[in-house]
PDB file of C-alpha atoms in Angstrom:
ATOM      1  CA  MET A   1      35.043  -2.780  -7.443  1.00  0.00           C
ATOM      2  CA  ARG A   2      31.647  -4.763  -6.781  1.00  0.00           C
ATOM      3  CA  THR A   3      29.131  -5.829  -9.133  1.00  0.00           C
ATOM      4  CA  PRO A   4      25.373  -5.851  -8.569  1.00  0.00           C
ATOM      5  CA  ALA A   5      25.926 -10.036  -8.632  1.00  0.00           C
ATOM      6  CA  THR A   6      28.225  -9.208  -5.571  1.00  0.00           C
ATOM      7  CA  HIS A   7      24.905  -7.573  -3.725  1.00  0.00           C
ATOM      8  CA  TRP A   8      22.618 -10.362  -4.863  1.00  0.00           C
ATOM      9  CA  ARG A   9      25.086 -12.876  -3.349  1.00  0.00           C
ATOM     10  CA  ALA A  10      24.291 -11.629   0.063  1.00  0.00           C
ATOM     11  CA  LEU A  11      20.851 -12.760  -0.122  1.00  0.00           C
ATOM     12  CA  THR A  12      21.486 -16.284  -1.297  1.00  0.00           C
ATOM     13  CA  ASP A  13      23.958 -17.565   0.933  1.00  0.00           C
ATOM     14  CA  PRO A  14      26.193 -18.788  -1.916  1.00  0.00           C
ATOM     15  CA  ASP A  15      29.010 -20.450   0.296  1.00  0.00           C
ATOM     16  CA  GLY A  16      26.465 -22.553   2.388  1.00  0.00           C
ATOM     17  CA  PRO A  17      25.335 -21.963   5.638  1.00  0.00           C
ATOM     18  CA  SER A  18      27.412 -19.999   8.228  1.00  0.00           C
ATOM     19  CA  VAL A  19      26.494 -18.621  11.580  1.00  0.00           C
ATOM     20  CA  GLY A  20      26.082 -14.823  11.371  1.00  0.00           C
ATOM     21  CA  ARG A  21      26.620 -14.480   7.878  1.00  0.00           C
ATOM     22  CA  GLN A  22      23.678 -11.580   7.935  1.00  0.00           C
ATOM     23  CA  PHE A  23      25.870  -9.618   9.986  1.00  0.00           C
ATOM     24  CA  ARG A  24      29.400 -10.210   8.676  1.00  0.00           C
ATOM     25  CA  GLN A  25      28.905 -10.424   4.871  1.00  0.00           C
ATOM     26  CA  PRO A  26      30.628  -7.365   2.769  1.00  0.00           C
ATOM     27  CA  ASP A  27      28.455  -4.276   2.142  1.00  0.00           C
ATOM     28  CA  LEU A  28      26.574  -4.769   5.634  1.00  0.00           C
ATOM     29  CA  VAL A  29      26.603  -0.948   6.407  1.00  0.00           C
ATOM     30  CA  PRO A  30      24.506  -0.004   3.041  1.00  0.00           C
ATOM     31  CA  ARG A  31      22.279  -2.940   3.627  1.00  0.00           C
ATOM     32  CA  ALA A  32      21.500  -2.473   7.450  1.00  0.00           C
ATOM     33  CA  ALA A  33      21.314   1.361   7.399  1.00  0.00           C
ATOM     34  CA  PRO A  34      17.930   1.803   5.905  1.00  0.00           C
ATOM     35  CA  PHE A  35      16.534  -0.654   8.365  1.00  0.00           C
ATOM     36  CA  ALA A  36      18.396   0.993  11.381  1.00  0.00           C
ATOM     37  CA  LEU A  37      17.041   4.601  10.097  1.00  0.00           C
ATOM     38  CA  VAL A  38      13.529   3.389  10.615  1.00  0.00           C
ATOM     39  CA  ALA A  39      14.148   2.040  13.778  1.00  0.00           C
ATOM     40  CA  VAL A  40      15.720   5.298  15.063  1.00  0.00           C
ATOM     41  CA  ALA A  41      12.892   7.237  13.273  1.00  0.00           C
ATOM     42  CA  ALA A  42      10.432   5.197  15.478  1.00  0.00           C
ATOM     43  CA  MET A  43      12.050   5.915  18.587  1.00  0.00           C
ATOM     44  CA  ALA A  44      12.374   9.343  18.008  1.00  0.00           C
ATOM     45  CA  GLY A  45       8.855   9.804  16.517  1.00  0.00           C
ATOM     46  CA  ALA A  46       7.640   8.862  20.004  1.00  0.00           C
ATOM     47  CA  LEU A  47       9.026  11.985  21.392  1.00  0.00           C
ATOM     48  CA  VAL A  48       8.572  14.777  18.547  1.00  0.00           C
ATOM     49  CA  PRO A  49       7.153  17.185  18.601  1.00  0.00           C
ATOM     50  CA  LYS A  50       5.141  17.019  22.023  1.00  0.00           C
ATOM     51  CA  GLY A  51       5.913  13.417  23.120  1.00  0.00           C
ATOM     52  CA  ASP A  52       3.541  10.691  22.717  1.00  0.00           C
ATOM     53  CA  VAL A  53       5.180   8.287  25.525  1.00  0.00           C
ATOM     54  CA  GLU A  54       2.698   7.643  28.075  1.00  0.00           C
ATOM     55  CA  SER A  55       4.892   5.073  29.791  1.00  0.00           C
ATOM     56  CA  TRP A  56       8.734   5.894  30.147  1.00  0.00           C
ATOM     57  CA  PRO A  57       9.755   2.684  31.700  1.00  0.00           C
ATOM     58  CA  ALA A  58       8.240   1.122  28.678  1.00  0.00           C
ATOM     59  CA  TYR A  59       9.990   3.595  26.328  1.00  0.00           C
ATOM     60  CA  LEU A  60      13.444   2.820  28.078  1.00  0.00           C
ATOM     61  CA  GLY A  61      12.829  -0.743  27.767  1.00  0.00           C
ATOM     62  CA  SER A  62      12.312  -0.440  24.116  1.00  0.00           C
ATOM     63  CA  THR A  63      15.477   1.620  24.064  1.00  0.00           C
ATOM     64  CA  VAL A  64      17.472  -0.926  25.686  1.00  0.00           C
ATOM     65  CA  LEU A  65      16.189  -3.892  23.274  1.00  0.00           C
ATOM     66  CA  LEU A  66      16.689  -1.854  20.509  1.00  0.00           C
ATOM     67  CA  VAL A  67      20.735  -1.123  21.484  1.00  0.00           C
ATOM     68  CA  LEU A  68      21.114  -4.857  22.391  1.00  0.00           C
ATOM     69  CA  CYS A  69      19.686  -5.545  18.861  1.00  0.00           C
ATOM     70  CA  ALA A  70      22.238  -3.175  17.335  1.00  0.00           C
ATOM     71  CA  GLY A  71      25.178  -4.980  19.490  1.00  0.00           C
ATOM     72  CA  GLY A  72      24.252  -8.370  17.886  1.00  0.00           C
ATOM     73  CA  PHE A  73      26.336  -7.042  14.893  1.00  0.00           C
ATOM     74  CA  LEU A  74      29.175  -6.975  16.937  1.00  0.00           C
ATOM     75  CA  LEU A  75      29.007 -10.435  18.478  1.00  0.00           C
ATOM     76  CA  PRO A  76      31.550 -13.187  17.259  1.00  0.00           C
ATOM     77  CA  TRP A  77      29.091 -15.521  15.633  1.00  0.00           C
ATOM     78  CA  GLU A  78      31.480 -18.037  14.450  1.00  0.00           C
ATOM     79  CA  ARG A  79      31.522 -19.157  18.401  1.00  0.00           C
ATOM     80  CA  LEU A  80      27.800 -18.871  18.799  1.00  0.00           C
ATOM     81  CA  PRO A  81      25.345 -21.773  17.880  1.00  0.00           C
ATOM     82  CA  GLY A  82      23.387 -21.635  14.562  1.00  0.00           C
ATOM     83  CA  TRP A  83      20.256 -20.706  16.057  1.00  0.00           C
ATOM     84  CA  SER A  84      21.344 -17.886  17.988  1.00  0.00           C
ATOM     85  CA  THR A  85      20.925 -15.273  14.519  1.00  0.00           C
ATOM     86  CA  VAL A  86      17.096 -15.200  15.183  1.00  0.00           C
ATOM     87  CA  LEU A  87      17.532 -13.343  18.557  1.00  0.00           C
ATOM     88  CA  VAL A  88      18.585 -10.339  16.659  1.00  0.00           C
ATOM     89  CA  PRO A  89      15.191  -9.742  15.162  1.00  0.00           C
ATOM     90  CA  LEU A  90      13.258 -10.995  18.069  1.00  0.00           C
ATOM     91  CA  LEU A  91      14.812  -8.380  20.170  1.00  0.00           C
ATOM     92  CA  HIS A  92      13.821  -5.925  17.632  1.00  0.00           C
ATOM     93  CA  THR A  93      10.317  -7.131  17.576  1.00  0.00           C
ATOM     94  CA  ALA A  94      10.122  -7.023  21.428  1.00  0.00           C
ATOM     95  CA  SER A  95      11.681  -3.281  21.301  1.00  0.00           C
ATOM     96  CA  VAL A  96       8.601  -2.712  19.164  1.00  0.00           C
ATOM     97  CA  LEU A  97       6.140  -4.185  21.559  1.00  0.00           C
ATOM     98  CA  ALA A  98       7.713  -2.034  24.365  1.00  0.00           C
ATOM     99  CA  LEU A  99       7.405   1.161  22.060  1.00  0.00           C
ATOM    100  CA  ILE A 100       3.672   0.227  21.215  1.00  0.00           C
ATOM    101  CA  LEU A 101       3.066  -0.083  24.820  1.00  0.00           C
ATOM    102  CA  ALA A 102       4.758   2.957  25.816  1.00  0.00           C
ATOM    103  CA  THR A 103       3.135   5.419  23.029  1.00  0.00           C
ATOM    104  CA  GLY A 104      -0.378   3.506  22.315  1.00  0.00           C
ATOM    105  CA  ALA A 105      -2.047   1.593  19.595  1.00  0.00           C
ATOM    106  CA  ALA A 106      -3.074   4.977  18.023  1.00  0.00           C
ATOM    107  CA  SER A 107       0.740   6.124  17.578  1.00  0.00           C
ATOM    108  CA  GLY A 108       0.997   4.098  14.441  1.00  0.00           C
ATOM    109  CA  ILE A 109       4.150   2.539  15.847  1.00  0.00           C
ATOM    110  CA  GLY A 110       2.931  -0.763  14.991  1.00  0.00           C
ATOM    111  CA  LEU A 111       4.098  -0.645  11.372  1.00  0.00           C
ATOM    112  CA  VAL A 112       7.769  -0.793  12.438  1.00  0.00           C
ATOM    113  CA  LEU A 113       7.103  -4.375  13.062  1.00  0.00           C
ATOM    114  CA  LEU A 114       7.905  -4.548   9.029  1.00  0.00           C
ATOM    115  CA  VAL A 115      11.395  -3.814   9.966  1.00  0.00           C
ATOM    116  CA  PRO A 116      12.293  -6.989  11.517  1.00  0.00           C
ATOM    117  CA  LEU A 117       9.946  -9.186   9.200  1.00  0.00           C
ATOM    118  CA  ILE A 118      11.250  -8.036   6.013  1.00  0.00           C
ATOM    119  CA  TRP A 119      14.939  -8.194   7.412  1.00  0.00           C
ATOM    120  CA  THR A 120      14.574 -11.744   8.381  1.00  0.00           C
ATOM    121  CA  ALA A 121      12.802 -12.803   5.090  1.00  0.00           C
ATOM    122  CA  LEU A 122      15.641 -11.006   3.159  1.00  0.00           C
ATOM    123  CA  PHE A 123      18.642 -12.340   5.107  1.00  0.00           C
ATOM    124  CA  HIS A 124      17.715 -15.363   7.264  1.00  0.00           C
ATOM    125  CA  GLU A 125      16.428 -18.724   7.077  1.00  0.00           C
ATOM    126  CA  ARG A 126      12.750 -19.887   6.743  1.00  0.00           C
ATOM    127  CA  TRP A 127      12.445 -21.228  10.026  1.00  0.00           C
ATOM    128  CA  GLU A 128      13.688 -17.703  11.444  1.00  0.00           C
ATOM    129  CA  SER A 129      11.016 -15.898   9.277  1.00  0.00           C
ATOM    130  CA  VAL A 130       8.243 -18.446  11.060  1.00  0.00           C
ATOM    131  CA  CYS A 131       9.597 -17.402  14.221  1.00  0.00           C
ATOM    132  CA  VAL A 132       9.665 -13.701  13.628  1.00  0.00           C
ATOM    133  CA  VAL A 133       5.950 -13.982  11.932  1.00  0.00           C
ATOM    134  CA  THR A 134       4.938 -15.528  15.010  1.00  0.00           C
ATOM    135  CA  ALA A 135       6.383 -12.720  17.314  1.00  0.00           C
ATOM    136  CA  VAL A 136       4.969 -10.215  15.112  1.00  0.00           C
ATOM    137  CA  VAL A 137       1.582 -11.675  15.517  1.00  0.00           C
ATOM    138  CA  ALA A 138       2.124 -12.263  19.334  1.00  0.00           C
ATOM    139  CA  VAL A 139       3.254  -8.740  19.384  1.00  0.00           C
ATOM    140  CA  GLN A 140      -0.159  -7.499  18.127  1.00  0.00           C
ATOM    141  CA  ALA A 141      -2.362  -9.578  20.097  1.00  0.00           C
ATOM    142  CA  ILE A 142      -0.270  -8.691  23.364  1.00  0.00           C
ATOM    143  CA  SER A 143      -0.503  -4.671  22.645  1.00  0.00           C
ATOM    144  CA  SER A 144      -3.998  -5.204  21.720  1.00  0.00           C
ATOM    145  CA  ILE A 145      -5.281  -6.972  24.691  1.00  0.00           C
ATOM    146  CA  ALA A 146      -3.023  -4.585  27.184  1.00  0.00           C
ATOM    147  CA  GLN A 147      -4.832  -1.556  25.438  1.00  0.00           C
ATOM    148  CA  ALA A 148      -8.235  -3.297  26.059  1.00  0.00           C
ATOM    149  CA  THR A 149      -9.160  -3.509  22.251  1.00  0.00           C
ATOM    150  CA  PRO A 150     -12.264  -5.457  21.385  1.00  0.00           C
ATOM    151  CA  ASP A 151     -11.893  -9.084  20.928  1.00  0.00           C
ATOM    152  CA  VAL A 152     -13.217  -8.573  17.071  1.00  0.00           C
ATOM    153  CA  VAL A 153     -10.336  -6.016  16.526  1.00  0.00           C
ATOM    154  CA  VAL A 154      -7.854  -8.330  18.157  1.00  0.00           C
ATOM    155  CA  ALA A 155      -8.808 -11.265  15.737  1.00  0.00           C
ATOM    156  CA  ARG A 156      -8.749  -9.102  12.742  1.00  0.00           C
ATOM    157  CA  ARG A 157      -5.325  -7.772  13.665  1.00  0.00           C
ATOM    158  CA  VAL A 158      -4.002 -11.292  14.186  1.00  0.00           C
ATOM    159  CA  VAL A 159      -5.344 -12.659  10.947  1.00  0.00           C
ATOM    160  CA  LEU A 160      -4.071  -9.634   8.651  1.00  0.00           C
ATOM    161  CA  TRP A 161      -0.908  -9.549  10.350  1.00  0.00           C
ATOM    162  CA  SER A 162      -0.450 -13.380  10.075  1.00  0.00           C
ATOM    163  CA  ALA A 163      -1.349 -13.063   6.126  1.00  0.00           C
ATOM    164  CA  LEU A 164       0.907 -10.138   5.702  1.00  0.00           C
ATOM    165  CA  GLY A 165       3.720 -11.635   7.434  1.00  0.00           C
ATOM    166  CA  GLY A 166       3.242 -15.019   5.470  1.00  0.00           C
ATOM    167  CA  LEU A 167       3.237 -13.257   2.224  1.00  0.00           C
ATOM    168  CA  ILE A 168       6.246 -11.104   2.578  1.00  0.00           C
ATOM    169  CA  ALA A 169       8.080 -14.151   3.937  1.00  0.00           C
ATOM    170  CA  VAL A 170       7.067 -16.684   1.434  1.00  0.00           C
ATOM    171  CA  ALA A 171       7.328 -14.214  -1.553  1.00  0.00           C
ATOM    172  CA  THR A 172      10.890 -12.976  -0.320  1.00  0.00           C
ATOM    173  CA  HIS A 173      12.276 -16.659  -0.019  1.00  0.00           C
ATOM    174  CA  GLY A 174      10.949 -17.475  -3.100  1.00  0.00           C
ATOM    175  CA  LEU A 175      12.716 -14.660  -5.028  1.00  0.00           C
ATOM    176  CA  ARG A 176      15.653 -15.532  -3.085  1.00  0.00           C
ATOM    177  CA  ASP A 177      15.662 -19.017  -4.496  1.00  0.00           C
ATOM    178  CA  ARG A 178      15.187 -17.763  -7.814  1.00  0.00           C
ATOM    179  CA  ILE A 179      18.041 -15.395  -7.564  1.00  0.00           C
ATOM    180  CA  LYS A 180      20.005 -18.265  -6.354  1.00  0.00           C
ATOM    181  CA  SER A 181      19.180 -20.363  -9.219  1.00  0.00           C
ATOM    182  CA  SER A 182      20.075 -17.533 -11.565  1.00  0.00           C
ATOM    183  CA  LEU A 183      23.430 -16.933 -10.007  1.00  0.00           C
ATOM    184  CA  VAL A 184      24.334 -20.724 -10.241  1.00  0.00           C
ATOM    185  CA  ALA A 185      23.076 -20.680 -13.959  1.00  0.00           C
ATOM    186  CA  ASN A 186      25.118 -17.618 -14.691  1.00  0.00           C
ATOM    187  CA  THR A 187      28.388 -19.558 -13.240  1.00  0.00           C
ATOM    188  CA  GLU A 188      27.665 -22.451 -15.190  1.00  0.00           C
ATOM    189  CA  LEU A 189      27.212 -20.052 -18.510  1.00  0.00           C
ATOM    190  CA  GLN A 190      30.521 -18.410 -17.528  1.00  0.00           C
ATOM    191  CA  ALA A 191      32.274 -21.489 -17.055  1.00  0.00           C
ATOM    192  CA  GLU A 192      30.916 -22.785 -20.632  1.00  0.00           C
ATOM    193  CA  VAL A 193      31.946 -19.714 -22.418  1.00  0.00           C
ATOM    194  CA  ARG A 194      35.419 -19.980 -20.790  1.00  0.00           C
ATOM    195  CA  GLU A 195      35.797 -23.569 -22.193  1.00  0.00           C
ATOM    196  CA  LEU A 196      34.484 -22.328 -25.629  1.00  0.00           C
ATOM    197  CA  SER A 197      37.089 -19.726 -25.564  1.00  0.00           C
ATOM    198  CA  LEU A 198      39.707 -22.144 -24.623  1.00  0.00           C
ATOM    199  CA  ALA A 199      38.960 -24.548 -27.303  1.00  0.00           C
ATOM    200  CA  ARG A 200      38.712 -22.112 -29.740  1.00  0.00           C
ATOM    201  CA  GLU A 201      42.276 -20.681 -28.405  1.00  0.00           C
ATOM    202  CA  ARG A 202      43.493 -24.325 -28.839  1.00  0.00           C
ATOM    203  CA  ASP A 203      42.011 -24.822 -32.170  1.00  0.00           C
ATOM    204  CA  ARG A 204      43.820 -22.000 -33.488  1.00  0.00           C
ATOM    205  CA  ILE A 205      47.222 -22.680 -32.119  1.00  0.00           C
ATOM    206  CA  ALA A 206      46.838 -26.283 -33.437  1.00  0.00           C
ATOM    207  CA  ALA A 207      46.136 -24.667 -36.877  1.00  0.00           C
ATOM    208  CA  GLY A 208      48.980 -22.516 -36.744  1.00  0.00           C
ATOM    209  CA  LEU A 209      51.253 -25.354 -35.651  1.00  0.00           C
ATOM    210  CA  ARG A 210      49.995 -27.627 -38.616  1.00  0.00           C
ATOM    211  CA  GLU A 211      49.962 -25.035 -41.122  1.00  0.00           C
ATOM    212  CA  GLY A 212      53.171 -23.060 -40.418  1.00  0.00           C
ATOM    213  CA  VAL A 213      55.854 -24.668 -38.074  1.00  0.00           C
ATOM    214  CA  VAL A 214      55.374 -28.041 -39.140  1.00  0.00           C
ATOM    215  CA  ARG A 215      55.175 -27.558 -42.803  1.00  0.00           C
ATOM    216  CA  LYS A 216      58.280 -25.286 -42.446  1.00  0.00           C
ATOM    217  CA  VAL A 217      60.209 -27.947 -40.486  1.00  0.00           C
ATOM    218  CA  PHE A 218      58.901 -30.778 -42.860  1.00  0.00           C
ATOM    219  CA  ASP A 219      60.054 -28.540 -45.838  1.00  0.00           C
ATOM    220  CA  THR A 220      63.606 -28.155 -44.116  1.00  0.00           C
ATOM    221  CA  GLY A 221      64.132 -31.695 -43.557  1.00  0.00           C
ATOM    222  CA  LEU A 222      63.442 -32.632 -47.016  1.00  0.00           C
ATOM    223  CA  GLU A 223      65.936 -30.158 -48.196  1.00  0.00           C
ATOM    224  CA  LEU A 224      68.555 -31.302 -45.633  1.00  0.00           C
ATOM    225  CA  HIS A 225      67.746 -34.969 -46.641  1.00  0.00           C
ATOM    226  CA  GLY A 226      68.303 -34.055 -50.280  1.00  0.00           C
ATOM    227  CA  THR A 227      71.880 -32.153 -49.489  1.00  0.00           C
ATOM    228  CA  ALA A 228      73.064 -35.144 -47.508  1.00  0.00           C
ATOM    229  CA  ALA A 229      72.596 -37.235 -50.594  1.00  0.00           C
ATOM    230  CA  MET A 230      74.982 -34.993 -52.660  1.00  0.00           C
ATOM    231  CA  ILE A 231      77.725 -35.175 -50.288  1.00  0.00           C
ATOM    232  CA  ALA A 232      80.297 -37.875 -50.001  1.00  0.00           C
ATOM    233  CA  GLU A 233      80.657 -40.076 -46.813  1.00  0.00           C
ATOM    234  CA  GLY A 234      82.237 -38.023 -44.121  1.00  0.00           C
ATOM    235  CA  PRO A 235      81.699 -35.689 -40.863  1.00  0.00           C
ATOM    236  CA  ALA A 236      79.625 -33.355 -42.980  1.00  0.00           C
ATOM    237  CA  ARG A 237      77.215 -35.823 -44.357  1.00  0.00           C
ATOM    238  CA  ALA A 238      76.918 -37.816 -40.870  1.00  0.00           C
ATOM    239  CA  ARG A 239      76.267 -34.338 -39.175  1.00  0.00           C
ATOM    240  CA  LEU A 240      73.577 -33.529 -41.746  1.00  0.00           C
ATOM    241  CA  LEU A 241      72.001 -37.005 -41.090  1.00  0.00           C
ATOM    242  CA  ARG A 242      71.813 -36.324 -37.313  1.00  0.00           C
ATOM    243  CA  CYS A 243      70.059 -32.940 -38.250  1.00  0.00           C
ATOM    244  CA  VAL A 244      67.479 -34.820 -40.299  1.00  0.00           C
ATOM    245  CA  ALA A 245      66.825 -37.324 -37.587  1.00  0.00           C
ATOM    246  CA  GLU A 246      66.552 -34.306 -34.932  1.00  0.00           C
ATOM    247  CA  LEU A 247      64.070 -32.562 -37.295  1.00  0.00           C
ATOM    248  CA  ASP A 248      62.008 -35.545 -37.726  1.00  0.00           C
ATOM    249  CA  GLU A 249      61.904 -35.939 -33.875  1.00  0.00           C
ATOM    250  CA  ALA A 250      60.921 -32.277 -33.508  1.00  0.00           C
ATOM    251  CA  ILE A 251      57.973 -32.987 -36.032  1.00  0.00           C
ATOM    252  CA  GLN A 252      56.763 -35.675 -34.114  1.00  0.00           C
ATOM    253  CA  ALA A 253      56.868 -33.755 -31.035  1.00  0.00           C
ATOM    254  CA  LEU A 254      54.950 -30.808 -32.743  1.00  0.00           C
ATOM    255  CA  ARG A 255      52.453 -33.151 -33.987  1.00  0.00           C
ATOM    256  CA  GLN A 256      51.628 -34.480 -30.485  1.00  0.00           C
ATOM    257  CA  SER A 257      51.374 -30.928 -29.300  1.00  0.00           C
ATOM    258  CA  VAL A 258      48.835 -30.343 -31.655  1.00  0.00           C
ATOM    259  CA  PHE A 259      47.179 -33.904 -30.721  1.00  0.00           C
ATOM    260  CA  ASP A 260      47.208 -32.352 -27.187  1.00  0.00           C
ATOM    261  CA  LEU A 261      45.510 -29.250 -28.138  1.00  0.00           C
ATOM    262  CA  GLY A 262      42.490 -31.116 -29.404  1.00  0.00           C
ATOM    263  CA  GLU A 263      43.258 -31.333 -33.228  1.00  0.00           C
ATOM    264  CA  ASP A 264      44.365 -34.340 -34.800  1.00  0.00           C
ATOM    265  CA  PRO A 265      46.582 -32.825 -37.790  1.00  0.00           C
ATOM    266  CA  GLU A 266      46.833 -34.819 -41.006  1.00  0.00           C
ATOM    267  CA  GLY A 267      50.060 -33.020 -41.759  1.00  0.00           C
ATOM    268  CA  PRO A 268      52.592 -34.372 -44.009  1.00  0.00           C
ATOM    269  CA  PRO A 269      55.121 -37.315 -42.769  1.00  0.00           C
ATOM    270  CA  GLY A 270      58.500 -36.451 -41.717  1.00  0.00           C
ATOM    271  CA  PRO A 271      61.209 -36.887 -44.056  1.00  0.00           C
ATOM    272  CA  ALA A 272      62.102 -40.215 -42.578  1.00  0.00           C
ATOM    273  CA  ALA A 273      61.088 -42.229 -39.179  1.00  0.00           C
ATOM    274  CA  GLY A 274      64.551 -42.139 -38.277  1.00  0.00           C
ATOM    275  CA  PRO A 275      68.282 -41.177 -39.575  1.00  0.00           C
ATOM    276  CA  VAL A 276      67.958 -43.101 -43.136  1.00  0.00           C
ATOM    277  CA  GLU A 277      70.901 -43.011 -45.255  1.00  0.00           C
ATOM    278  CA  PRO A 278      70.412 -41.196 -48.461  1.00  0.00           C
ATOM    279  CA  GLN A 279      71.300 -42.678 -51.783  1.00  0.00           C
ATOM    280  CA  ASP A 280      73.973 -40.882 -53.857  1.00  0.00           C
ATOM    281  CA  ARG A 281      72.627 -39.620 -57.102  1.00  0.00           C
TER     282      ARG A 281
END
C-alpha cells in the first residue's frame, strides 16, 4: 500500500539523477493520465462538432508528433543520454504548434501548451523547464506570425507566455525543493524517533536486568556461599564452591550486558571475585 509520501517522492528525485525516471517511476499511469486526456481532448476537439481543421496535413503531423511523444514512455531510457528526456515534452509542444496551425489561432488550442509546460515543471530538471518555456514562447510567435497577426499582438503574446511559463516553472520547482526538504527532515525525524525508542527499550531491559536477574543471582550466590561454609571438606563442598564461582562469572557477564545496553548499573557486588574458600563456622 502506497502512502501520500510515496506520491510526493515522484516529484523530488529522492534517489539522485536517473535518466528517464519521469517515465519509469511507480504510479506513472495515474500521474500521466490527466495530461494524456487533455492532449487527446485537444486533438478530438479540432474535429468536433463540425471540424475546425483548416489544414489536414498539419493535423496529421500533429497527431504523429503526439503519438511519438506517447511512445517516449516505452523507450529504454537507461540506455539513452541524460538530455534525451527533454525531447518528450518538446515533441508535445511541436504537436501543439502543428495543431494550432491546422485549426487557427481562434480555436483556443494554444492553451494546451500548458500541458508540456506543467509536466516538465513537475517531473523534469530546471534546465528542461527552460527549454520547454522557450519552445512554448517560440510556438506562440511562429503561430502568430504564420497567421498574419499584428506585431503588437505577437509581442504581447510572447511577453505574456514568457512570464506565465517562467512563473509556472519557478513556482513549481520551488515547491518541489520544499517537498524534498520536508521529506529529508521527515526521514531524519523518523530516525531520531527510532533511536529514542531503541534507547528507551535498552534502558528498560537494563533496569530489568539490574533490579531482577542480577539481584536474584546475587542472593542465590550468597546463600550457596553460606551453605558451603556449613559443609565439611569433600566433593559436595568443592561442587558448591564451583557453583559460587560460576554465579560470580554470570553476574559479571550480566553487568557487562547492562553496560552494553547503555546503562552502568550500580548493583551489588558478586559473592566473590573468584572461588574463595569459605571459613567454617
